[in-house]
């Protein structure tokens, strides 16, 4: 049995200046297995984009996902309060780091979840390193979190640039799309997507005929798209994200690029992005995701619960990653009888992962959560049977093939 205990949102003090809300799930009764958990209290902090251009794919939906995980695991920790708080990092590394320090030093947060944007995630990664708190990164894509910057306290759950680029580039090239041109966001994340996808294309005998880089949050993609069109490439690889991907897909349709026979391959695109573009313009787009709400009975059941709290919206991969990562963390807390990251991190790597959204998998020593990835084609309006019915599954990429091999990342924890 559980009951909700909530408190009103408040304005946090200090440099972060971010709003934090709180949901507590309080279970009656005592439980011997939880006796070592300090104060019989576990506190999860969702550090996310509540107001910026990634708020649709993370934001409030990530908070809801964490709440659902807390509710689902509450019966496994009788007598323990599982509390969920959240804050907006405003897509700024300094605010993300300051919020993390305050949470750890003053508010005793045990695990930090989500954290979209790689620059913010890398800042949080350093604050939590050698602390007593876990960082479960479902939002960022940088492979540095499981590479040179890996930390024993960090688990990267949903995806990374290697998995996205490898999944899409490999599947499209195998299907005959052998000549590529890249439209790339001019910052580290975009560069990594282009680099990793290019390596796959050329390694499979394909050819990269050119690329062009655009500033982040660009509004006019006309000159970049015309260069891509003039290249004659079969595939235009979109090595960008969120608003830039949405705008480039819409404008590619306006210029008749896709109707002329060239195809678009999005190296990072989520359900919320497809919703923003619309099936009329997004149809035929190739993409790789870690999760899709309409995949099986387990994903559909979670999506229905999520939608009931999110005005009918279906969860994105990032939001699903918050749920699954939080659930695995709580399993490790129970097994370790502790919230101290020193022992919880070891348990997260020791225990196999298994949840209704990502299925069976594992957490490697470098912190990479290994699970299947999914290669999709976006449906046409005629193929869609209703709201949020956007994808048709082309292939499943097994977890042992989906992510960068353990020995190639340069993680100091790998011996």
XYZ file of C-alpha atoms in Angstrom:
415
model
C 0.000 0.000 0.000
C 1.242 3.474 -0.741
C 0.020 7.007 -0.425
C 1.079 10.253 -2.106
C 2.445 13.134 -0.099
C 3.156 16.252 -2.125
C 4.439 19.723 -1.416
C 4.129 22.892 -3.468
C 6.873 23.937 -5.853
C 9.360 26.449 -4.509
C 12.090 28.721 -5.791
C 15.494 27.276 -4.970
C 18.115 29.547 -3.461
C 21.609 29.980 -4.837
C 23.119 30.375 -8.280
C 20.858 27.790 -9.887
C 17.641 29.674 -9.268
C 15.648 26.659 -10.488
C 12.181 25.519 -9.462
C 11.905 22.219 -7.642
C 8.802 20.165 -7.036
C 8.474 17.210 -4.752
C 6.459 13.996 -4.699
C 6.906 11.547 -1.832
C 5.640 7.991 -1.801
C 5.312 6.850 1.809
C 4.791 3.197 2.652
C 3.421 2.016 5.964
C 5.098 -0.832 7.818
C 8.670 -1.843 8.585
C 11.012 -3.768 6.342
C 14.166 -5.490 7.515
C 15.781 -5.437 4.054
C 15.702 -1.651 4.068
C 17.128 -1.229 7.577
C 20.480 0.186 6.390
C 18.969 2.859 4.144
C 19.627 6.166 5.955
C 16.457 7.579 7.536
C 14.477 5.046 5.489
C 14.407 7.615 2.710
C 15.494 7.525 -0.954
C 15.557 10.806 -2.866
C 15.593 10.966 -6.658
C 16.385 14.255 -8.404
C 15.252 14.758 -12.002
C 17.536 17.437 -13.469
C 16.057 18.282 -16.837
C 15.007 20.863 -19.414
C 11.691 22.151 -18.116
C 11.422 25.191 -20.368
C 13.768 24.937 -23.361
C 13.689 23.240 -26.734
C 14.217 19.725 -25.305
C 11.378 20.042 -22.811
C 8.994 18.019 -25.020
C 11.316 15.015 -25.114
C 12.390 15.318 -21.439
C 10.993 17.960 -19.055
C 7.782 17.276 -17.199
C 7.482 13.869 -18.860
C 10.789 12.821 -17.296
C 9.470 13.813 -13.862
C 6.315 11.760 -14.465
C 8.438 8.780 -15.553
C 10.473 8.959 -12.338
C 7.270 9.170 -10.281
C 5.893 6.070 -12.014
C 9.110 4.157 -11.272
C 8.929 5.208 -7.614
C 5.312 4.075 -7.402
C 6.047 0.759 -9.073
C 8.949 -0.080 -6.768
C 7.427 1.246 -3.555
C 6.076 -2.148 -2.505
C 9.624 -3.564 -2.687
C 10.847 -1.100 -0.034
C 8.252 -1.238 2.753
C 8.687 1.457 5.355
C 10.829 3.588 3.049
C 9.893 6.958 1.559
C 10.815 7.365 -2.110
C 10.832 11.056 -2.943
C 11.110 12.665 -6.377
C 12.280 16.269 -6.781
C 13.024 18.136 -9.978
C 14.822 21.222 -11.259
C 15.372 23.022 -14.555
C 19.040 23.232 -15.553
C 18.150 25.722 -18.307
C 20.575 23.909 -20.625
C 23.510 25.577 -18.852
C 26.402 23.529 -17.416
C 27.033 25.984 -14.561
C 23.414 25.813 -13.420
C 23.398 22.033 -13.733
C 26.574 21.753 -11.657
C 25.361 24.244 -9.020
C 22.019 22.476 -8.651
C 23.787 19.138 -8.304
C 26.089 20.483 -5.570
C 23.136 21.928 -3.667
C 21.178 18.693 -3.995
C 24.119 16.623 -2.746
C 25.360 18.930 0.021
C 22.127 20.399 1.381
C 19.164 18.330 0.196
C 20.656 14.820 0.334
C 19.594 13.673 -3.132
C 20.731 10.080 -3.674
C 20.472 9.793 -7.461
C 20.297 12.322 -10.280
C 18.254 11.355 -13.345
C 17.852 12.491 -16.953
C 20.089 15.566 -17.664
C 19.624 16.203 -21.385
C 22.410 18.088 -23.209
C 25.893 16.602 -23.154
C 27.636 19.701 -21.839
C 25.388 19.786 -18.762
C 25.700 16.027 -18.270
C 29.505 16.178 -18.320
C 29.405 18.901 -15.645
C 27.063 16.809 -13.475
C 29.268 13.780 -14.066
C 32.213 15.581 -12.472
C 30.230 16.793 -9.465
C 28.893 13.314 -8.697
C 32.250 11.618 -9.265
C 33.566 10.298 -5.924
C 30.384 11.451 -4.166
C 27.793 9.264 -2.454
C 25.232 9.924 -5.221
C 24.543 8.107 -8.489
C 24.098 9.813 -11.849
C 21.782 7.909 -14.201
C 22.015 9.733 -17.509
C 19.066 9.000 -19.780
C 19.052 12.344 -21.597
C 22.581 13.004 -22.966
C 24.198 11.340 -25.965
C 27.911 11.956 -25.493
C 30.044 8.803 -25.491
C 32.515 10.599 -23.207
C 30.364 9.454 -20.275
C 31.408 5.861 -20.986
C 34.754 6.823 -22.519
C 37.550 9.027 -21.217
C 35.223 10.770 -18.717
C 33.628 7.599 -17.331
C 32.858 7.471 -13.609
C 32.028 4.606 -11.304
C 29.051 6.690 -10.137
C 27.568 7.180 -13.623
C 25.331 4.917 -15.708
C 24.313 6.052 -19.201
C 20.969 4.515 -19.968
C 19.111 5.312 -23.177
C 21.437 5.931 -26.130
C 24.670 7.575 -27.235
C 26.035 9.042 -30.456
C 27.826 5.805 -31.379
C 24.641 3.734 -31.091
C 22.526 6.236 -33.025
C 25.028 6.730 -35.823
C 25.965 3.064 -36.051
C 22.326 1.909 -36.080
C 21.038 4.286 -38.730
C 24.122 4.464 -40.943
C 24.611 0.707 -40.991
C 20.991 -0.139 -41.754
C 20.630 2.520 -44.458
C 23.945 1.638 -46.115
C 23.112 -2.076 -46.097
C 19.802 -1.231 -47.768
C 21.613 0.471 -50.657
C 22.057 4.056 -49.438
C 25.766 4.180 -50.120
C 26.385 7.857 -50.927
C 25.935 10.287 -48.027
C 26.027 14.016 -47.430
C 25.877 15.353 -43.854
C 24.014 18.361 -42.543
C 25.720 18.843 -39.186
C 25.154 21.053 -36.150
C 28.403 22.879 -35.454
C 29.094 21.733 -31.901
C 30.580 18.642 -30.264
C 27.418 16.530 -30.343
C 26.823 17.109 -34.076
C 30.481 16.505 -34.887
C 30.372 13.187 -33.001
C 27.275 12.036 -34.894
C 28.854 12.879 -38.255
C 32.168 11.274 -37.307
C 30.620 8.027 -36.093
C 28.178 7.711 -39.001
C 30.886 8.505 -41.564
C 33.085 5.764 -40.136
C 30.284 3.235 -40.592
C 29.447 4.354 -44.140
C 33.037 4.295 -45.390
C 33.809 1.100 -43.473
C 31.011 -0.628 -45.370
C 32.281 0.532 -48.740
C 30.031 3.578 -49.025
C 31.112 7.143 -49.683
C 30.677 10.474 -47.935
C 30.473 12.999 -50.757
C 30.484 16.062 -48.514
C 29.118 17.858 -45.483
C 28.065 21.300 -44.314
C 27.857 22.660 -40.780
C 25.210 24.985 -39.431
C 25.052 26.993 -36.175
C 22.895 25.600 -33.364
C 19.289 26.817 -33.280
C 19.415 27.950 -36.903
C 16.210 29.238 -38.449
C 17.068 29.138 -42.161
C 18.459 25.902 -43.595
C 17.933 26.815 -47.244
C 21.579 27.272 -48.234
C 22.670 24.119 -46.387
C 19.900 22.019 -47.910
C 20.578 23.309 -51.407
C 24.209 22.256 -51.038
C 23.065 18.823 -49.911
C 20.678 18.600 -52.834
C 23.352 19.668 -55.317
C 25.696 16.963 -54.038
C 23.497 14.298 -55.617
C 23.903 12.091 -52.526
C 21.341 9.350 -52.057
C 21.148 10.021 -48.316
C 21.228 13.311 -46.439
C 22.326 12.520 -42.898
C 20.964 14.949 -40.308
C 23.624 15.175 -37.610
C 21.693 17.585 -35.418
C 18.930 17.471 -32.815
C 15.575 18.742 -31.562
C 14.615 22.096 -33.156
C 17.370 21.948 -35.764
C 16.259 18.499 -36.909
C 12.618 19.562 -36.983
C 13.396 22.654 -39.054
C 15.704 20.866 -41.488
C 13.128 18.112 -42.152
C 10.330 20.622 -42.707
C 12.427 22.780 -45.043
C 13.738 19.750 -46.958
C 10.126 18.917 -47.775
C 9.386 22.502 -48.785
C 12.299 22.451 -51.234
C 11.113 19.166 -52.752
C 14.277 17.332 -51.772
C 12.571 14.203 -50.513
C 10.073 14.103 -53.392
C 12.977 14.211 -55.868
C 14.332 10.896 -54.608
C 16.898 11.844 -51.969
C 16.202 10.344 -48.544
C 16.711 11.805 -45.090
C 18.323 9.859 -42.261
C 17.994 11.476 -38.834
C 20.832 10.533 -36.504
C 18.911 11.794 -33.474
C 15.154 12.145 -33.636
C 12.516 11.214 -31.088
C 8.783 10.763 -31.042
C 8.166 14.354 -29.944
C 10.221 15.633 -32.894
C 8.181 13.591 -35.374
C 5.012 14.966 -33.765
C 6.319 18.506 -34.272
C 7.176 17.852 -37.931
C 3.974 15.913 -38.744
C 3.728 12.679 -40.732
C 3.111 14.500 -44.011
C 6.641 15.920 -43.946
C 8.382 13.231 -41.872
C 7.119 10.157 -43.783
C 9.869 7.869 -45.027
C 12.455 9.251 -42.608
C 14.905 6.705 -41.189
C 15.921 6.840 -37.526
C 17.199 4.772 -34.624
C 15.533 4.803 -31.197
C 15.982 2.894 -27.944
C 12.257 2.749 -27.217
C 8.863 3.015 -28.882
C 5.608 3.138 -26.970
C 3.666 0.849 -29.341
C 6.168 -1.987 -29.450
C 4.563 -4.615 -27.181
C 2.000 -4.961 -24.360
C 4.509 -3.782 -21.737
C 5.410 -0.573 -23.568
C 1.751 0.126 -24.346
C 0.678 -0.334 -20.718
C 3.351 2.102 -19.532
C 2.426 4.561 -22.281
C -1.229 4.495 -21.192
C -0.288 5.308 -17.584
C 2.069 8.037 -18.760
C -0.544 9.517 -21.105
C -3.083 9.725 -18.280
C -0.804 12.256 -16.568
C 0.492 13.969 -19.709
C -2.682 15.048 -21.520
C -2.558 12.059 -23.853
C 1.087 12.409 -24.909
C 3.118 9.243 -25.370
C 6.569 8.852 -23.792
C 9.798 9.477 -25.677
C 12.894 7.317 -25.433
C 14.497 9.754 -22.985
C 11.469 9.643 -20.706
C 11.325 5.853 -20.896
C 15.020 5.820 -19.982
C 14.293 7.812 -16.819
C 11.736 5.189 -15.768
C 13.921 2.182 -16.526
C 17.083 3.720 -15.057
C 15.296 4.736 -11.858
C 13.771 1.277 -11.524
C 17.148 -0.433 -11.860
C 18.689 2.011 -9.393
C 15.995 1.207 -6.825
C 16.555 -2.523 -7.333
C 20.244 -1.954 -6.603
C 19.413 0.116 -3.507
C 17.307 -2.746 -2.184
C 19.996 -5.324 -2.960
C 22.748 -3.205 -1.386
C 20.646 -2.130 1.636
C 22.161 1.298 1.061
C 21.983 4.512 -0.962
C 25.764 4.999 -0.896
C 26.879 5.111 -4.541
C 30.020 3.133 -3.735
C 27.980 -0.008 -3.185
C 24.906 0.857 -5.268
C 27.020 1.421 -8.403
C 28.547 -2.032 -8.013
C 25.087 -3.563 -7.599
C 23.782 -1.765 -10.701
C 26.575 -3.390 -12.693
C 26.193 -6.766 -11.007
C 22.415 -7.137 -11.407
C 20.982 -7.842 -14.877
C 18.610 -5.179 -16.142
C 15.050 -6.255 -16.887
C 12.048 -3.972 -17.282
C 8.956 -3.805 -19.515
C 10.284 -0.917 -21.623
C 13.804 -2.007 -22.622
C 13.696 -5.707 -21.830
C 16.689 -7.671 -20.593
C 20.190 -6.230 -20.585
C 23.136 -5.315 -18.412
C 25.262 -2.426 -17.182
C 28.914 -2.661 -18.217
C 31.880 -1.643 -16.095
C 32.173 1.595 -18.109
C 28.600 2.517 -17.105
C 26.985 1.764 -20.462
C 23.517 0.221 -20.081
C 23.328 -2.363 -22.854
C 19.961 -3.150 -24.448
C 18.514 -3.572 -27.919
C 18.199 -0.559 -30.218
C 15.461 -0.196 -32.838
C 15.693 0.999 -36.444
C 12.481 2.591 -37.736
C 10.950 4.189 -40.787
C 8.380 6.928 -40.182
C 4.910 5.994 -41.425
C 2.943 7.883 -44.030
C -0.310 9.552 -42.923
C -2.257 6.747 -44.621
C -0.334 4.076 -42.681
C -0.902 5.687 -39.288
C -3.872 4.320 -37.363
C -4.175 7.144 -34.852
C -2.416 9.771 -32.727
C 1.242 8.974 -31.962
C 1.220 5.964 -34.319
C 4.369 7.111 -36.122
C 6.849 4.266 -36.580
C 7.150 0.973 -38.391
C 9.925 -1.270 -37.112
C 12.450 -2.217 -39.782
C 14.868 -4.154 -37.606
C 15.978 -4.764 -34.037
C 19.678 -4.235 -33.326
C 20.857 -6.634 -30.583
C 22.430 -4.950 -27.581
C 25.830 -6.563 -28.109
C 25.949 -4.934 -31.556
C 24.178 -1.683 -30.755
C 26.826 0.003 -28.613
C 30.526 0.754 -28.938
C 32.676 -2.232 -27.951
C 33.858 -2.039 -24.352
C 37.544 -1.887 -25.196
C 37.283 0.971 -27.684
C 36.040 3.791 -25.432
C 39.148 4.520 -23.400
C 37.346 4.304 -20.053
C 39.901 4.092 -17.222
C 37.623 1.678 -15.340
C 38.074 -0.942 -18.080
C 41.079 -3.142 -17.364
